[in-house]
């Protein structure tokens, strides 16, 4: 519990390794994925009960290739219709391995019990609001492909801005350099006047 680090909510023995644990928690499914530096395995648990009173080992991904790091892939990029519940990028000494965690389902329809509305990419508040103490929850989006593009998050659509070519950038640089030269000349003139007036 980040609000009280003096006492654990639940203690579970994992292994005897001394590596640093990299936890990834999915609040939508209450699954906790534990990777570790120097460890090739990734264990995942279901956390249930009031105040996380019960922790159950679901399964573990086993590998003899140790990890140097790991990163959580946003849920909006998962293969939803393939029941891909999570994806972790595992960094090794010479590669980045994408690891998919799939829930076996025979149905080809959207599984709303696995994929409830989740946090989208739109920030819930501005930087100024956050610094002022805002604690608004995340803006949720639907993962249902049939509702794609219909998420009402009140976010203004961003206009497409094409990338500038080399000629355009060179022209803008020339204009900026010319302006800098003009300002430097004015500054030198002002400094000269100031020096003459103080004599």
PDB file of C-alpha atoms in Angstrom:
ATOM      1  CA  UNK A   1       0.000   0.000   0.000  1.00  0.00           C
ATOM      2  CA  UNK A   2       1.784   3.233  -1.109  1.00  0.00           C
ATOM      3  CA  UNK A   3      -0.139   5.128   1.577  1.00  0.00           C
ATOM      4  CA  UNK A   4       1.498   3.079   4.332  1.00  0.00           C
ATOM      5  CA  UNK A   5       4.807   1.365   3.556  1.00  0.00           C
ATOM      6  CA  UNK A   6       5.454   0.320   7.151  1.00  0.00           C
ATOM      7  CA  UNK A   7       3.382  -2.865   6.838  1.00  0.00           C
ATOM      8  CA  UNK A   8       2.643  -5.104   3.856  1.00  0.00           C
ATOM      9  CA  UNK A   9      -0.929  -5.971   2.884  1.00  0.00           C
ATOM     10  CA  UNK A  10       0.090  -9.497   1.903  1.00  0.00           C
ATOM     11  CA  UNK A  11       3.413 -11.310   1.970  1.00  0.00           C
ATOM     12  CA  UNK A  12       4.167 -13.919  -0.695  1.00  0.00           C
ATOM     13  CA  UNK A  13       7.443 -15.828  -1.073  1.00  0.00           C
ATOM     14  CA  UNK A  14       8.498 -15.761  -4.728  1.00  0.00           C
ATOM     15  CA  UNK A  15      12.005 -17.244  -4.933  1.00  0.00           C
ATOM     16  CA  UNK A  16      15.504 -16.881  -3.508  1.00  0.00           C
ATOM     17  CA  UNK A  17      16.853 -14.621  -6.267  1.00  0.00           C
ATOM     18  CA  UNK A  18      18.442 -11.310  -5.313  1.00  0.00           C
ATOM     19  CA  UNK A  19      17.455  -9.396  -8.462  1.00  0.00           C
ATOM     20  CA  UNK A  20      15.367  -6.221  -8.495  1.00  0.00           C
ATOM     21  CA  UNK A  21      11.655  -6.942  -9.021  1.00  0.00           C
ATOM     22  CA  UNK A  22       9.861  -5.006 -11.770  1.00  0.00           C
ATOM     23  CA  UNK A  23       6.116  -4.980 -10.943  1.00  0.00           C
ATOM     24  CA  UNK A  24       3.378  -4.230 -13.477  1.00  0.00           C
ATOM     25  CA  UNK A  25      -0.201  -4.023 -12.190  1.00  0.00           C
ATOM     26  CA  UNK A  26      -3.320  -4.070 -14.352  1.00  0.00           C
ATOM     27  CA  UNK A  27      -6.207  -2.507 -12.371  1.00  0.00           C
ATOM     28  CA  UNK A  28      -8.717  -3.633 -15.007  1.00  0.00           C
ATOM     29  CA  UNK A  29      -8.134  -7.335 -14.360  1.00  0.00           C
ATOM     30  CA  UNK A  30      -6.450  -7.138 -10.916  1.00  0.00           C
ATOM     31  CA  UNK A  31      -3.426  -8.985 -12.309  1.00  0.00           C
ATOM     32  CA  UNK A  32       0.080  -8.313 -11.041  1.00  0.00           C
ATOM     33  CA  UNK A  33       2.999  -9.228 -13.303  1.00  0.00           C
ATOM     34  CA  UNK A  34       6.420  -9.599 -11.674  1.00  0.00           C
ATOM     35  CA  UNK A  35       9.505  -9.487 -13.855  1.00  0.00           C
ATOM     36  CA  UNK A  36      13.001  -9.128 -12.486  1.00  0.00           C
ATOM     37  CA  UNK A  37      16.443  -7.953 -13.516  1.00  0.00           C
ATOM     38  CA  UNK A  38      18.681 -10.961 -13.966  1.00  0.00           C
ATOM     39  CA  UNK A  39      15.656 -13.268 -14.001  1.00  0.00           C
ATOM     40  CA  UNK A  40      14.213 -14.799 -17.156  1.00  0.00           C
ATOM     41  CA  UNK A  41      10.856 -15.677 -15.613  1.00  0.00           C
ATOM     42  CA  UNK A  42       7.742 -13.523 -15.318  1.00  0.00           C
ATOM     43  CA  UNK A  43       5.154 -14.535 -12.734  1.00  0.00           C
ATOM     44  CA  UNK A  44       1.635 -13.210 -12.651  1.00  0.00           C
ATOM     45  CA  UNK A  45      -0.850 -13.188  -9.812  1.00  0.00           C
ATOM     46  CA  UNK A  46      -4.491 -12.311  -9.317  1.00  0.00           C
ATOM     47  CA  UNK A  47      -5.108  -9.975  -6.401  1.00  0.00           C
ATOM     48  CA  UNK A  48      -8.600 -10.220  -4.907  1.00  0.00           C
ATOM     49  CA  UNK A  49     -10.372  -9.555  -1.649  1.00  0.00           C
ATOM     50  CA  UNK A  50     -10.690  -6.467   0.469  1.00  0.00           C
ATOM     51  CA  UNK A  51      -7.374  -4.601   0.742  1.00  0.00           C
ATOM     52  CA  UNK A  52      -5.682  -7.211  -1.464  1.00  0.00           C
ATOM     53  CA  UNK A  53      -6.090  -9.865   1.189  1.00  0.00           C
ATOM     54  CA  UNK A  54      -5.753 -12.793  -1.237  1.00  0.00           C
ATOM     55  CA  UNK A  55      -3.073 -13.311  -3.853  1.00  0.00           C
ATOM     56  CA  UNK A  56      -3.203 -16.274  -6.235  1.00  0.00           C
ATOM     57  CA  UNK A  57      -0.455 -17.380  -8.610  1.00  0.00           C
ATOM     58  CA  UNK A  58      -2.013 -17.678 -12.079  1.00  0.00           C
ATOM     59  CA  UNK A  59       0.974 -18.922 -14.042  1.00  0.00           C
ATOM     60  CA  UNK A  60       4.497 -17.991 -14.963  1.00  0.00           C
ATOM     61  CA  UNK A  61       6.471 -17.446 -18.130  1.00  0.00           C
ATOM     62  CA  UNK A  62       9.747 -19.343 -17.939  1.00  0.00           C
ATOM     63  CA  UNK A  63      12.915 -18.584 -19.845  1.00  0.00           C
ATOM     64  CA  UNK A  64      16.621 -19.192 -19.334  1.00  0.00           C
ATOM     65  CA  UNK A  65      17.420 -15.816 -20.932  1.00  0.00           C
ATOM     66  CA  UNK A  66      17.766 -13.248 -18.169  1.00  0.00           C
ATOM     67  CA  UNK A  67      16.156  -9.822 -18.430  1.00  0.00           C
ATOM     68  CA  UNK A  68      17.983  -6.531 -18.109  1.00  0.00           C
ATOM     69  CA  UNK A  69      14.696  -4.637 -17.975  1.00  0.00           C
ATOM     70  CA  UNK A  70      11.028  -4.748 -18.922  1.00  0.00           C
ATOM     71  CA  UNK A  71       8.341  -2.339 -20.116  1.00  0.00           C
ATOM     72  CA  UNK A  72       4.547  -2.462 -20.059  1.00  0.00           C
ATOM     73  CA  UNK A  73       2.763  -1.992 -23.392  1.00  0.00           C
ATOM     74  CA  UNK A  74      -0.417   0.170 -23.271  1.00  0.00           C
ATOM     75  CA  UNK A  75      -3.655  -1.815 -23.454  1.00  0.00           C
ATOM     76  CA  UNK A  76      -4.904   0.265 -26.382  1.00  0.00           C
ATOM     77  CA  UNK A  77      -2.244  -1.420 -28.569  1.00  0.00           C
ATOM     78  CA  UNK A  78      -3.153  -5.030 -27.703  1.00  0.00           C
ATOM     79  CA  UNK A  79      -4.790  -7.613 -29.950  1.00  0.00           C
ATOM     80  CA  UNK A  80      -8.193  -7.308 -28.296  1.00  0.00           C
ATOM     81  CA  UNK A  81     -10.061  -9.806 -30.477  1.00  0.00           C
ATOM     82  CA  UNK A  82      -7.245 -12.292 -29.907  1.00  0.00           C
ATOM     83  CA  UNK A  83      -7.816 -11.973 -26.129  1.00  0.00           C
ATOM     84  CA  UNK A  84      -4.334 -10.587 -25.567  1.00  0.00           C
ATOM     85  CA  UNK A  85      -4.737  -9.373 -21.999  1.00  0.00           C
ATOM     86  CA  UNK A  86      -1.232  -7.960 -21.576  1.00  0.00           C
ATOM     87  CA  UNK A  87       2.075  -7.504 -23.350  1.00  0.00           C
ATOM     88  CA  UNK A  88       5.496  -6.907 -21.843  1.00  0.00           C
ATOM     89  CA  UNK A  89       8.665  -5.960 -23.691  1.00  0.00           C
ATOM     90  CA  UNK A  90      11.584  -7.881 -22.206  1.00  0.00           C
ATOM     91  CA  UNK A  91      15.030  -6.359 -22.667  1.00  0.00           C
ATOM     92  CA  UNK A  92      17.880  -8.872 -22.933  1.00  0.00           C
ATOM     93  CA  UNK A  93      21.576  -8.390 -23.633  1.00  0.00           C
ATOM     94  CA  UNK A  94      21.036  -8.333 -27.390  1.00  0.00           C
ATOM     95  CA  UNK A  95      17.309  -8.018 -28.136  1.00  0.00           C
ATOM     96  CA  UNK A  96      13.881  -6.805 -27.085  1.00  0.00           C
ATOM     97  CA  UNK A  97      11.386  -9.664 -26.828  1.00  0.00           C
ATOM     98  CA  UNK A  98       7.627  -8.977 -26.967  1.00  0.00           C
ATOM     99  CA  UNK A  99       5.839 -11.328 -24.570  1.00  0.00           C
ATOM    100  CA  UNK A 100       2.074 -11.728 -24.986  1.00  0.00           C
ATOM    101  CA  UNK A 101      -0.239 -13.005 -22.264  1.00  0.00           C
ATOM    102  CA  UNK A 102      -3.416 -14.392 -23.806  1.00  0.00           C
ATOM    103  CA  UNK A 103      -6.624 -15.553 -22.109  1.00  0.00           C
ATOM    104  CA  UNK A 104      -7.866 -18.701 -23.888  1.00  0.00           C
ATOM    105  CA  UNK A 105     -11.398 -18.139 -25.185  1.00  0.00           C
ATOM    106  CA  UNK A 106     -13.276 -19.993 -27.926  1.00  0.00           C
ATOM    107  CA  UNK A 107     -15.682 -17.164 -28.638  1.00  0.00           C
ATOM    108  CA  UNK A 108     -14.676 -14.699 -31.344  1.00  0.00           C
ATOM    109  CA  UNK A 109     -16.802 -11.905 -29.890  1.00  0.00           C
ATOM    110  CA  UNK A 110     -15.519  -9.012 -27.791  1.00  0.00           C
ATOM    111  CA  UNK A 111     -14.807 -10.118 -24.213  1.00  0.00           C
ATOM    112  CA  UNK A 112     -16.025  -7.246 -22.048  1.00  0.00           C
ATOM    113  CA  UNK A 113     -15.124  -9.058 -18.807  1.00  0.00           C
ATOM    114  CA  UNK A 114     -11.447  -9.061 -19.797  1.00  0.00           C
ATOM    115  CA  UNK A 115     -11.464  -5.651 -21.434  1.00  0.00           C
ATOM    116  CA  UNK A 116     -13.511  -3.128 -19.454  1.00  0.00           C
ATOM    117  CA  UNK A 117     -13.142   0.554 -20.264  1.00  0.00           C
ATOM    118  CA  UNK A 118      -9.532   1.488 -19.576  1.00  0.00           C
ATOM    119  CA  UNK A 119      -7.364   4.576 -19.258  1.00  0.00           C
ATOM    120  CA  UNK A 120      -6.836   6.250 -22.610  1.00  0.00           C
ATOM    121  CA  UNK A 121      -4.084   8.465 -23.967  1.00  0.00           C
ATOM    122  CA  UNK A 122      -5.796  11.764 -23.170  1.00  0.00           C
ATOM    123  CA  UNK A 123      -4.610  13.429 -19.939  1.00  0.00           C
ATOM    124  CA  UNK A 124      -7.363  13.982 -17.375  1.00  0.00           C
ATOM    125  CA  UNK A 125      -5.970  17.346 -16.289  1.00  0.00           C
ATOM    126  CA  UNK A 126      -3.358  19.900 -17.275  1.00  0.00           C
ATOM    127  CA  UNK A 127       0.046  20.285 -15.648  1.00  0.00           C
ATOM    128  CA  UNK A 128      -1.167  23.363 -13.777  1.00  0.00           C
ATOM    129  CA  UNK A 129      -4.192  21.453 -12.436  1.00  0.00           C
ATOM    130  CA  UNK A 130      -1.981  18.586 -11.289  1.00  0.00           C
ATOM    131  CA  UNK A 131       0.462  20.942  -9.553  1.00  0.00           C
ATOM    132  CA  UNK A 132      -2.526  22.572  -7.847  1.00  0.00           C
ATOM    133  CA  UNK A 133      -3.483  19.205  -6.338  1.00  0.00           C
ATOM    134  CA  UNK A 134      -5.995  17.864  -8.847  1.00  0.00           C
ATOM    135  CA  UNK A 135      -6.796  14.186  -8.337  1.00  0.00           C
ATOM    136  CA  UNK A 136      -9.215  13.470 -11.155  1.00  0.00           C
ATOM    137  CA  UNK A 137      -9.340   9.905 -12.376  1.00  0.00           C
ATOM    138  CA  UNK A 138      -8.145   8.894 -15.837  1.00  0.00           C
ATOM    139  CA  UNK A 139     -10.296   9.437 -18.917  1.00  0.00           C
ATOM    140  CA  UNK A 140     -11.583   5.996 -19.877  1.00  0.00           C
ATOM    141  CA  UNK A 141     -11.915   4.633 -23.396  1.00  0.00           C
ATOM    142  CA  UNK A 142     -13.598   1.520 -24.732  1.00  0.00           C
ATOM    143  CA  UNK A 143     -11.456  -1.279 -26.158  1.00  0.00           C
ATOM    144  CA  UNK A 144     -14.383  -2.672 -28.143  1.00  0.00           C
ATOM    145  CA  UNK A 145     -13.351  -2.485 -31.828  1.00  0.00           C
ATOM    146  CA  UNK A 146     -16.978  -1.833 -32.820  1.00  0.00           C
ATOM    147  CA  UNK A 147     -16.855   1.390 -30.809  1.00  0.00           C
ATOM    148  CA  UNK A 148     -13.493   2.480 -32.137  1.00  0.00           C
ATOM    149  CA  UNK A 149     -13.454   6.213 -32.769  1.00  0.00           C
ATOM    150  CA  UNK A 150     -16.629   6.768 -30.738  1.00  0.00           C
ATOM    151  CA  UNK A 151     -14.999   7.302 -27.368  1.00  0.00           C
ATOM    152  CA  UNK A 152     -16.352  10.465 -25.837  1.00  0.00           C
ATOM    153  CA  UNK A 153     -13.365  11.886 -24.004  1.00  0.00           C
ATOM    154  CA  UNK A 154     -14.034  15.536 -24.911  1.00  0.00           C
ATOM    155  CA  UNK A 155     -10.545  15.789 -26.368  1.00  0.00           C
ATOM    156  CA  UNK A 156     -10.158  18.187 -29.297  1.00  0.00           C
ATOM    157  CA  UNK A 157      -9.071  16.529 -32.489  1.00  0.00           C
ATOM    158  CA  UNK A 158      -5.517  17.338 -33.459  1.00  0.00           C
ATOM    159  CA  UNK A 159      -5.017  18.638 -36.963  1.00  0.00           C
ATOM    160  CA  UNK A 160      -2.455  16.860 -39.100  1.00  0.00           C
ATOM    161  CA  UNK A 161       0.697  18.922 -39.553  1.00  0.00           C
ATOM    162  CA  UNK A 162       2.932  17.694 -42.404  1.00  0.00           C
ATOM    163  CA  UNK A 163       6.659  17.521 -41.782  1.00  0.00           C
ATOM    164  CA  UNK A 164       8.676  20.380 -43.263  1.00  0.00           C
ATOM    165  CA  UNK A 165      11.242  19.593 -45.934  1.00  0.00           C
ATOM    166  CA  UNK A 166      14.891  20.689 -45.978  1.00  0.00           C
ATOM    167  CA  UNK A 167      14.240  23.723 -48.182  1.00  0.00           C
ATOM    168  CA  UNK A 168      11.537  25.056 -45.852  1.00  0.00           C
ATOM    169  CA  UNK A 169      13.719  24.560 -42.779  1.00  0.00           C
ATOM    170  CA  UNK A 170      16.658  26.296 -44.496  1.00  0.00           C
ATOM    171  CA  UNK A 171      14.467  29.276 -45.449  1.00  0.00           C
ATOM    172  CA  UNK A 172      13.181  29.583 -41.874  1.00  0.00           C
ATOM    173  CA  UNK A 173      16.739  29.395 -40.557  1.00  0.00           C
ATOM    174  CA  UNK A 174      17.851  32.175 -42.916  1.00  0.00           C
ATOM    175  CA  UNK A 175      15.002  34.400 -41.711  1.00  0.00           C
ATOM    176  CA  UNK A 176      15.863  33.661 -38.074  1.00  0.00           C
ATOM    177  CA  UNK A 177      19.564  34.413 -38.621  1.00  0.00           C
ATOM    178  CA  UNK A 178      18.698  37.695 -40.355  1.00  0.00           C
ATOM    179  CA  UNK A 179      16.503  38.665 -37.426  1.00  0.00           C
ATOM    180  CA  UNK A 180      19.264  37.778 -34.968  1.00  0.00           C
ATOM    181  CA  UNK A 181      21.709  39.996 -36.892  1.00  0.00           C
ATOM    182  CA  UNK A 182      19.257  42.904 -36.768  1.00  0.00           C
ATOM    183  CA  UNK A 183      18.725  42.486 -33.022  1.00  0.00           C
ATOM    184  CA  UNK A 184      22.453  42.252 -32.362  1.00  0.00           C
ATOM    185  CA  UNK A 185      22.987  45.504 -34.308  1.00  0.00           C
ATOM    186  CA  UNK A 186      20.271  47.253 -32.291  1.00  0.00           C
ATOM    187  CA  UNK A 187      21.780  45.941 -29.066  1.00  0.00           C
ATOM    188  CA  UNK A 188      25.231  47.202 -30.017  1.00  0.00           C
ATOM    189  CA  UNK A 189      23.766  50.611 -30.900  1.00  0.00           C
ATOM    190  CA  UNK A 190      21.935  50.810 -27.575  1.00  0.00           C
ATOM    191  CA  UNK A 191      25.076  49.841 -25.646  1.00  0.00           C
ATOM    192  CA  UNK A 192      27.062  52.514 -27.514  1.00  0.00           C
ATOM    193  CA  UNK A 193      24.494  55.179 -26.662  1.00  0.00           C
ATOM    194  CA  UNK A 194      24.505  54.097 -23.041  1.00  0.00           C
ATOM    195  CA  UNK A 195      28.292  54.256 -22.899  1.00  0.00           C
ATOM    196  CA  UNK A 196      28.360  57.764 -24.433  1.00  0.00           C
ATOM    197  CA  UNK A 197      25.709  59.074 -22.049  1.00  0.00           C
ATOM    198  CA  UNK A 198      27.614  57.846 -19.025  1.00  0.00           C
ATOM    199  CA  UNK A 199      30.870  59.606 -19.980  1.00  0.00           C
TER     200      UNK A 199
END
